[in-house]
């Protein structure tokens, strides 16, 4: 028996059934923050950043963040995926590539990482997992964690940091240390402790340096090692307070400063300064310079010695020799 005025088509029942299933099975949204204990850790690189995606406020594919000053870009960040958390005012990022502009050199420094977290109000970015920094001159730094402070336009890290370059595929210099502070505008990278370095010489041999701290200027291809510096070359060993290497128009030079002690072919040289051409044989000592060998002592304002010969040249020489 049909009620007057009611006639239902079979399509009505299909639509009603789908509506009921959607009402029961559709997931509820959640604005509740997922604490660290609720995060998923699939690898050591993911750390805090591999979150339970269903608890994010919302997610976006192909996200870009950028900052400009006076109409000029300062940095930009690209992420394959981002979770935006409105309450905490940050974004969790995945597959992150970033560009940071040096306002002094006008060069661009590139970074890559597996994950990141961008804090909008703080102008602060955390990167984690296979983090790399590549300078415009081809020097590559890598570590596990890196922070960017937009107020000072600088990078910091507490990790072990390594570097190679200037060609990533055929590097001639390697650097390693603990802790990093980097001024982006000056392209100045400071390693805070336990610094060691190797540089391949034209002969194929190596110059090795170790020190307490170290600085590297990627734009100038210039490295400065400080504190208890030990420099080892094929024929010469030098200890000093400071040791500096630089490349200028193809010429590679090194300088040692402060309490310089040089050992070569049974000779020991002392000075406040030492100058040498990397891969060359001439070494110049200045500042209370003296050479001791076989009980003989020679002093002078300026002493030039040759690492592959017994010859030395002395200005205003004085000294004593064994009879």
Short mmCIF file of C-alpha atoms in Angstrom, two decimals:
data_model
loop_
_atom_site.label_atom_id
_atom_site.label_comp_id
_atom_site.label_asym_id
_atom_site.label_seq_id
_atom_site.Cartn_x
_atom_site.Cartn_y
_atom_site.Cartn_z
CA UNK A 1 0.00 0.00 0.00
CA UNK A 2 1.40 3.39 -0.99
CA UNK A 3 0.83 6.54 1.01
CA UNK A 4 -0.74 9.34 -0.95
CA UNK A 5 1.82 11.76 -2.43
CA UNK A 6 4.86 9.52 -1.81
CA UNK A 7 6.71 7.80 -4.63
CA UNK A 8 10.42 6.85 -4.14
CA UNK A 9 12.71 6.10 -7.04
CA UNK A 10 15.48 3.47 -6.38
CA UNK A 11 18.08 6.24 -6.85
CA UNK A 12 16.82 7.85 -3.64
CA UNK A 13 17.83 4.84 -1.58
CA UNK A 14 21.30 4.72 -3.16
CA UNK A 15 21.99 8.39 -2.38
CA UNK A 16 20.67 8.04 1.16
CA UNK A 17 22.87 5.03 1.79
CA UNK A 18 26.02 6.82 0.57
CA UNK A 19 25.22 9.84 2.75
CA UNK A 20 24.86 7.63 5.84
CA UNK A 21 28.18 5.82 5.19
CA UNK A 22 29.99 9.12 4.70
CA UNK A 23 28.56 10.49 7.94
CA UNK A 24 29.74 7.48 9.93
CA UNK A 25 33.12 6.79 8.32
CA UNK A 26 34.43 10.30 7.46
CA UNK A 27 37.44 11.19 9.74
CA UNK A 28 37.03 14.00 12.26
CA UNK A 29 39.42 16.94 11.99
CA UNK A 30 41.74 17.59 14.90
CA UNK A 31 43.54 20.73 16.03
CA UNK A 32 45.30 18.95 18.90
CA UNK A 33 49.13 19.27 18.91
CA UNK A 34 51.00 15.99 18.68
CA UNK A 35 53.70 15.87 21.37
CA UNK A 36 57.14 14.36 20.88
CA UNK A 37 55.99 11.03 22.36
CA UNK A 38 53.38 10.74 19.61
CA UNK A 39 55.77 11.38 16.74
CA UNK A 40 56.85 8.56 14.45
CA UNK A 41 60.62 7.89 14.20
CA UNK A 42 61.39 5.97 11.04
CA UNK A 43 65.07 6.96 10.91
CA UNK A 44 67.66 8.84 12.93
CA UNK A 45 67.48 11.72 10.46
CA UNK A 46 63.77 12.30 10.97
CA UNK A 47 64.06 13.15 14.67
CA UNK A 48 61.20 15.37 15.80
CA UNK A 49 59.98 16.17 12.36
CA UNK A 50 58.29 12.98 11.16
CA UNK A 51 54.85 13.76 12.56
CA UNK A 52 51.50 12.00 12.49
CA UNK A 53 50.03 13.80 9.49
CA UNK A 54 46.39 13.32 10.43
CA UNK A 55 46.83 15.63 13.44
CA UNK A 56 48.16 18.59 11.46
CA UNK A 57 45.90 21.58 10.95
CA UNK A 58 46.24 21.10 7.21
CA UNK A 59 48.87 20.04 4.68
CA UNK A 60 50.02 21.51 1.39
CA UNK A 61 52.00 20.15 -1.54
CA UNK A 62 54.68 22.26 -3.24
CA UNK A 63 55.09 25.06 -0.68
CA UNK A 64 57.30 28.17 -0.96
CA UNK A 65 58.31 30.60 1.78
CA UNK A 66 60.33 33.73 1.13
CA UNK A 67 61.50 36.96 2.74
CA UNK A 68 62.50 40.18 1.00
CA UNK A 69 63.99 43.42 2.28
CA UNK A 70 63.54 46.62 0.30
CA UNK A 71 62.18 44.65 -2.62
CA UNK A 72 65.24 42.39 -2.74
CA UNK A 73 64.97 38.69 -1.86
CA UNK A 74 66.79 37.63 1.31
CA UNK A 75 65.91 33.95 1.36
CA UNK A 76 63.42 31.51 -0.08
CA UNK A 77 62.50 27.98 0.98
CA UNK A 78 60.89 25.33 -1.21
CA UNK A 79 59.31 22.21 0.29
CA UNK A 80 57.72 19.22 -1.42
CA UNK A 81 55.21 18.99 1.42
CA UNK A 82 54.31 21.15 4.41
CA UNK A 83 52.06 20.80 7.44
CA UNK A 84 50.93 24.18 8.70
CA UNK A 85 50.20 24.39 12.42
CA UNK A 86 48.30 27.58 13.14
CA UNK A 87 48.27 27.31 16.92
CA UNK A 88 52.05 26.86 17.27
CA UNK A 89 52.68 29.16 14.28
CA UNK A 90 55.17 26.98 12.46
CA UNK A 91 55.31 24.72 9.42
CA UNK A 92 56.77 21.22 9.29
CA UNK A 93 58.59 20.76 5.96
CA UNK A 94 59.66 17.73 3.97
CA UNK A 95 62.24 17.54 1.13
CA UNK A 96 63.52 21.06 1.69
CA UNK A 97 65.66 23.18 -0.66
CA UNK A 98 66.56 26.76 0.25
CA UNK A 99 68.40 29.76 -1.19
CA UNK A 100 70.01 32.42 1.01
CA UNK A 101 71.36 35.63 -0.53
CA UNK A 102 74.64 37.17 0.63
CA UNK A 103 73.89 40.89 0.77
CA UNK A 104 77.64 41.69 0.56
CA UNK A 105 78.80 39.43 -2.29
CA UNK A 106 75.37 39.10 -3.95
CA UNK A 107 76.04 35.36 -4.22
CA UNK A 108 73.46 32.71 -3.38
CA UNK A 109 74.10 29.96 -0.84
CA UNK A 110 72.02 26.81 -1.31
CA UNK A 111 70.90 24.31 1.34
CA UNK A 112 69.17 20.94 1.19
CA UNK A 113 67.69 18.73 3.91
CA UNK A 114 65.22 15.90 4.42
CA UNK A 115 63.11 17.83 6.90
CA UNK A 116 62.65 21.29 8.34
CA UNK A 117 60.59 23.45 10.63
CA UNK A 118 59.90 27.11 9.83
CA UNK A 119 58.86 29.35 12.74
CA UNK A 120 57.08 32.31 11.18
CA UNK A 121 57.00 34.74 14.12
CA UNK A 122 60.59 33.99 15.19
CA UNK A 123 62.05 34.23 11.66
CA UNK A 124 63.83 31.00 12.50
CA UNK A 125 64.29 27.80 10.50
CA UNK A 126 65.48 24.37 11.67
CA UNK A 127 66.79 21.86 9.13
CA UNK A 128 67.44 18.17 9.83
CA UNK A 129 68.57 15.06 7.99
CA UNK A 130 71.31 15.00 5.33
CA UNK A 131 71.74 18.76 5.58
CA UNK A 132 74.10 20.39 3.07
CA UNK A 133 75.27 23.94 2.38
CA UNK A 134 76.73 24.75 -1.04
CA UNK A 135 78.53 28.06 -1.65
CA UNK A 136 78.65 29.89 -4.97
CA UNK A 137 82.30 28.81 -5.40
CA UNK A 138 81.46 25.13 -5.09
CA UNK A 139 82.39 24.42 -1.47
CA UNK A 140 80.05 21.88 0.11
CA UNK A 141 79.43 21.60 3.87
CA UNK A 142 77.35 18.79 5.36
CA UNK A 143 75.99 17.87 8.81
CA UNK A 144 72.87 16.42 10.51
CA UNK A 145 71.26 19.61 11.87
CA UNK A 146 71.37 23.28 10.88
CA UNK A 147 69.55 26.34 12.22
CA UNK A 148 68.95 29.63 10.40
CA UNK A 149 68.44 32.86 12.38
CA UNK A 150 66.77 35.46 10.18
CA UNK A 151 67.49 38.30 12.62
CA UNK A 152 71.26 37.87 12.21
CA UNK A 153 71.16 36.19 8.79
CA UNK A 154 73.41 33.37 9.98
CA UNK A 155 73.62 29.59 10.28
CA UNK A 156 74.49 27.65 13.44
CA UNK A 157 75.01 23.98 14.22
CA UNK A 158 76.36 21.96 17.15
CA UNK A 159 77.12 18.92 14.99
CA UNK A 160 80.29 17.56 13.46
CA UNK A 161 80.63 19.55 10.23
CA UNK A 162 82.56 18.50 7.15
CA UNK A 163 83.50 20.41 4.01
CA UNK A 164 85.02 19.67 0.61
CA UNK A 165 85.71 21.76 -2.47
CA UNK A 166 86.01 23.85 -4.47
CA UNK A 167 84.89 21.17 -6.96
CA UNK A 168 82.41 18.81 -5.34
CA UNK A 169 83.23 15.98 -7.75
CA UNK A 170 87.02 16.52 -7.69
CA UNK A 171 87.79 18.31 -4.41
CA UNK A 172 91.31 19.33 -3.45
CA UNK A 173 90.51 20.45 0.09
CA UNK A 174 88.74 18.74 2.99
CA UNK A 175 87.80 20.30 6.32
CA UNK A 176 86.25 18.90 9.50
CA UNK A 177 85.31 20.37 12.88
CA UNK A 178 82.72 20.48 15.63
CA UNK A 179 80.13 23.26 15.79
CA UNK A 180 79.44 25.88 13.13
CA UNK A 181 78.63 29.59 13.04
CA UNK A 182 78.29 31.06 9.55
CA UNK A 183 77.74 34.69 8.53
CA UNK A 184 75.88 34.49 5.24
CA UNK A 185 76.61 38.06 4.14
CA UNK A 186 80.38 37.54 4.42
CA UNK A 187 80.28 33.85 3.40
CA UNK A 188 82.31 33.32 6.56
CA UNK A 189 82.18 29.87 8.20
CA UNK A 190 83.62 29.39 11.71
CA UNK A 191 84.28 25.89 13.07
CA UNK A 192 84.25 26.04 16.86
CA UNK A 193 86.56 23.18 17.88
CA UNK A 194 88.57 20.08 16.90
CA UNK A 195 89.45 21.33 13.43
CA UNK A 196 91.42 19.29 10.90
CA UNK A 197 92.08 19.86 7.21
CA UNK A 198 93.79 18.31 4.21
CA UNK A 199 94.75 20.07 0.99
CA UNK A 200 96.10 18.30 -2.08
CA UNK A 201 99.31 19.90 -3.39
CA UNK A 202 100.24 20.19 -7.11
CA UNK A 203 102.64 17.27 -6.55
CA UNK A 204 99.75 15.07 -5.44
CA UNK A 205 100.99 15.08 -1.85
CA UNK A 206 99.03 16.55 1.04
CA UNK A 207 99.26 19.53 3.36
CA UNK A 208 97.64 18.59 6.68
CA UNK A 209 96.59 21.05 9.38
CA UNK A 210 94.99 20.63 12.81
CA UNK A 211 93.94 23.35 15.28
CA UNK A 212 91.51 24.25 18.05
CA UNK A 213 89.30 26.46 15.84
CA UNK A 214 89.12 27.40 12.18
CA UNK A 215 87.59 29.95 9.83
CA UNK A 216 86.81 29.59 6.15
CA UNK A 217 85.83 32.32 3.67
CA UNK A 218 84.30 30.54 0.66
CA UNK A 219 84.25 33.64 -1.58
CA UNK A 220 88.01 34.15 -1.09
CA UNK A 221 89.03 30.47 -0.82
CA UNK A 222 90.77 31.44 2.41
CA UNK A 223 91.22 29.32 5.55
CA UNK A 224 92.52 30.45 8.95
CA UNK A 225 93.43 27.95 11.68
CA UNK A 226 93.86 29.19 15.26
CA UNK A 227 95.11 27.78 18.54
CA UNK A 228 97.83 25.15 18.84
CA UNK A 229 98.17 24.83 15.07
CA UNK A 230 100.15 21.92 13.63
CA UNK A 231 100.94 22.01 9.90
CA UNK A 232 102.49 19.04 8.16
CA UNK A 233 103.94 19.27 4.63
CA UNK A 234 106.02 16.75 2.68
CA UNK A 235 109.37 18.26 3.82
CA UNK A 236 108.39 20.80 6.49
CA UNK A 237 106.52 20.71 9.78
CA UNK A 238 105.36 23.95 11.41
CA UNK A 239 103.72 24.70 14.75
CA UNK A 240 102.25 28.17 15.38
CA UNK A 241 99.42 30.11 17.00
CA UNK A 242 97.80 30.88 13.63
CA UNK A 243 98.15 29.33 10.17
CA UNK A 244 96.48 30.83 7.11
CA UNK A 245 96.04 29.46 3.58
CA UNK A 246 94.68 31.42 0.63
CA UNK A 247 94.31 31.19 -3.13
CA UNK A 248 94.61 34.37 -5.19
CA UNK A 249 94.54 34.26 -8.99
CA UNK A 250 95.99 30.77 -9.05
CA UNK A 251 98.73 31.46 -6.47
CA UNK A 252 98.40 29.45 -3.27
CA UNK A 253 100.19 30.87 -0.27
CA UNK A 254 100.43 30.11 3.43
CA UNK A 255 101.42 32.18 6.45
CA UNK A 256 102.11 31.21 10.06
CA UNK A 257 101.96 33.71 12.94
CA UNK A 258 102.90 33.63 16.61
CA UNK A 259 105.49 31.34 18.22
CA UNK A 260 106.44 29.78 14.90
CA UNK A 261 108.63 26.68 15.07
CA UNK A 262 109.73 25.12 11.77
CA UNK A 263 111.49 21.79 11.27
CA UNK A 264 113.21 20.83 8.00
CA UNK A 265 116.18 18.59 7.12
CA UNK A 266 117.53 18.56 10.67
CA UNK A 267 117.18 22.35 10.99
CA UNK A 268 114.90 24.09 13.45
CA UNK A 269 113.71 27.63 12.73
CA UNK A 270 112.10 30.06 15.15
CA UNK A 271 110.23 33.28 14.31
CA UNK A 272 107.06 35.28 14.87
CA UNK A 273 106.08 35.02 11.20
CA UNK A 274 106.66 32.55 8.38
CA UNK A 275 105.67 32.91 4.71
CA UNK A 276 105.67 30.13 2.12
CA UNK A 277 104.24 29.30 -1.27
CA UNK A 278 102.20 26.11 -1.12
CA UNK A 279 103.99 23.50 -3.18
CA UNK A 280 107.15 25.64 -3.39
CA UNK A 281 110.47 25.31 -1.57
CA UNK A 282 111.13 28.87 -0.30
CA UNK A 283 110.23 29.78 3.28
CA UNK A 284 110.78 33.22 4.83
CA UNK A 285 111.09 33.74 8.59
CA UNK A 286 110.64 37.18 10.17
CA UNK A 287 110.50 38.55 13.73
CA UNK A 288 113.27 37.35 16.05
CA UNK A 289 114.16 34.84 13.37
CA UNK A 290 116.84 32.24 13.98
CA UNK A 291 117.95 28.87 12.68
CA UNK A 292 119.57 26.13 14.74
CA UNK A 293 121.35 23.20 13.11
CA UNK A 294 124.14 20.90 14.34
CA UNK A 295 124.80 23.18 17.31
CA UNK A 296 125.09 26.28 15.10
CA UNK A 297 122.80 29.28 15.64
CA UNK A 298 122.15 31.97 13.04
CA UNK A 299 119.98 35.03 13.73
CA UNK A 300 118.72 37.76 11.43
CA UNK A 301 115.97 40.24 10.69
CA UNK A 302 114.85 38.04 7.83
CA UNK A 303 115.89 34.49 7.01
CA UNK A 304 115.08 32.67 3.77
CA UNK A 305 115.56 28.93 3.69
CA UNK A 306 114.89 26.32 1.02
CA UNK A 307 113.10 23.15 2.08
CA UNK A 308 114.81 20.96 -0.54
CA UNK A 309 118.33 22.43 -0.09
CA UNK A 310 120.73 23.18 2.74
CA UNK A 311 121.05 26.80 1.57
CA UNK A 312 119.81 29.75 3.66
CA UNK A 313 119.93 33.52 3.10
CA UNK A 314 120.08 35.91 6.08
CA UNK A 315 119.66 39.69 6.37
CA UNK A 316 121.78 41.35 9.12
CA UNK A 317 123.10 37.97 10.18
CA UNK A 318 124.68 37.24 13.52
CA UNK A 319 125.28 34.05 15.44
CA UNK A 320 127.69 31.43 16.58
CA UNK A 321 129.08 28.27 15.08
CA UNK A 322 130.76 25.24 16.55
CA UNK A 323 134.54 25.20 16.08
#
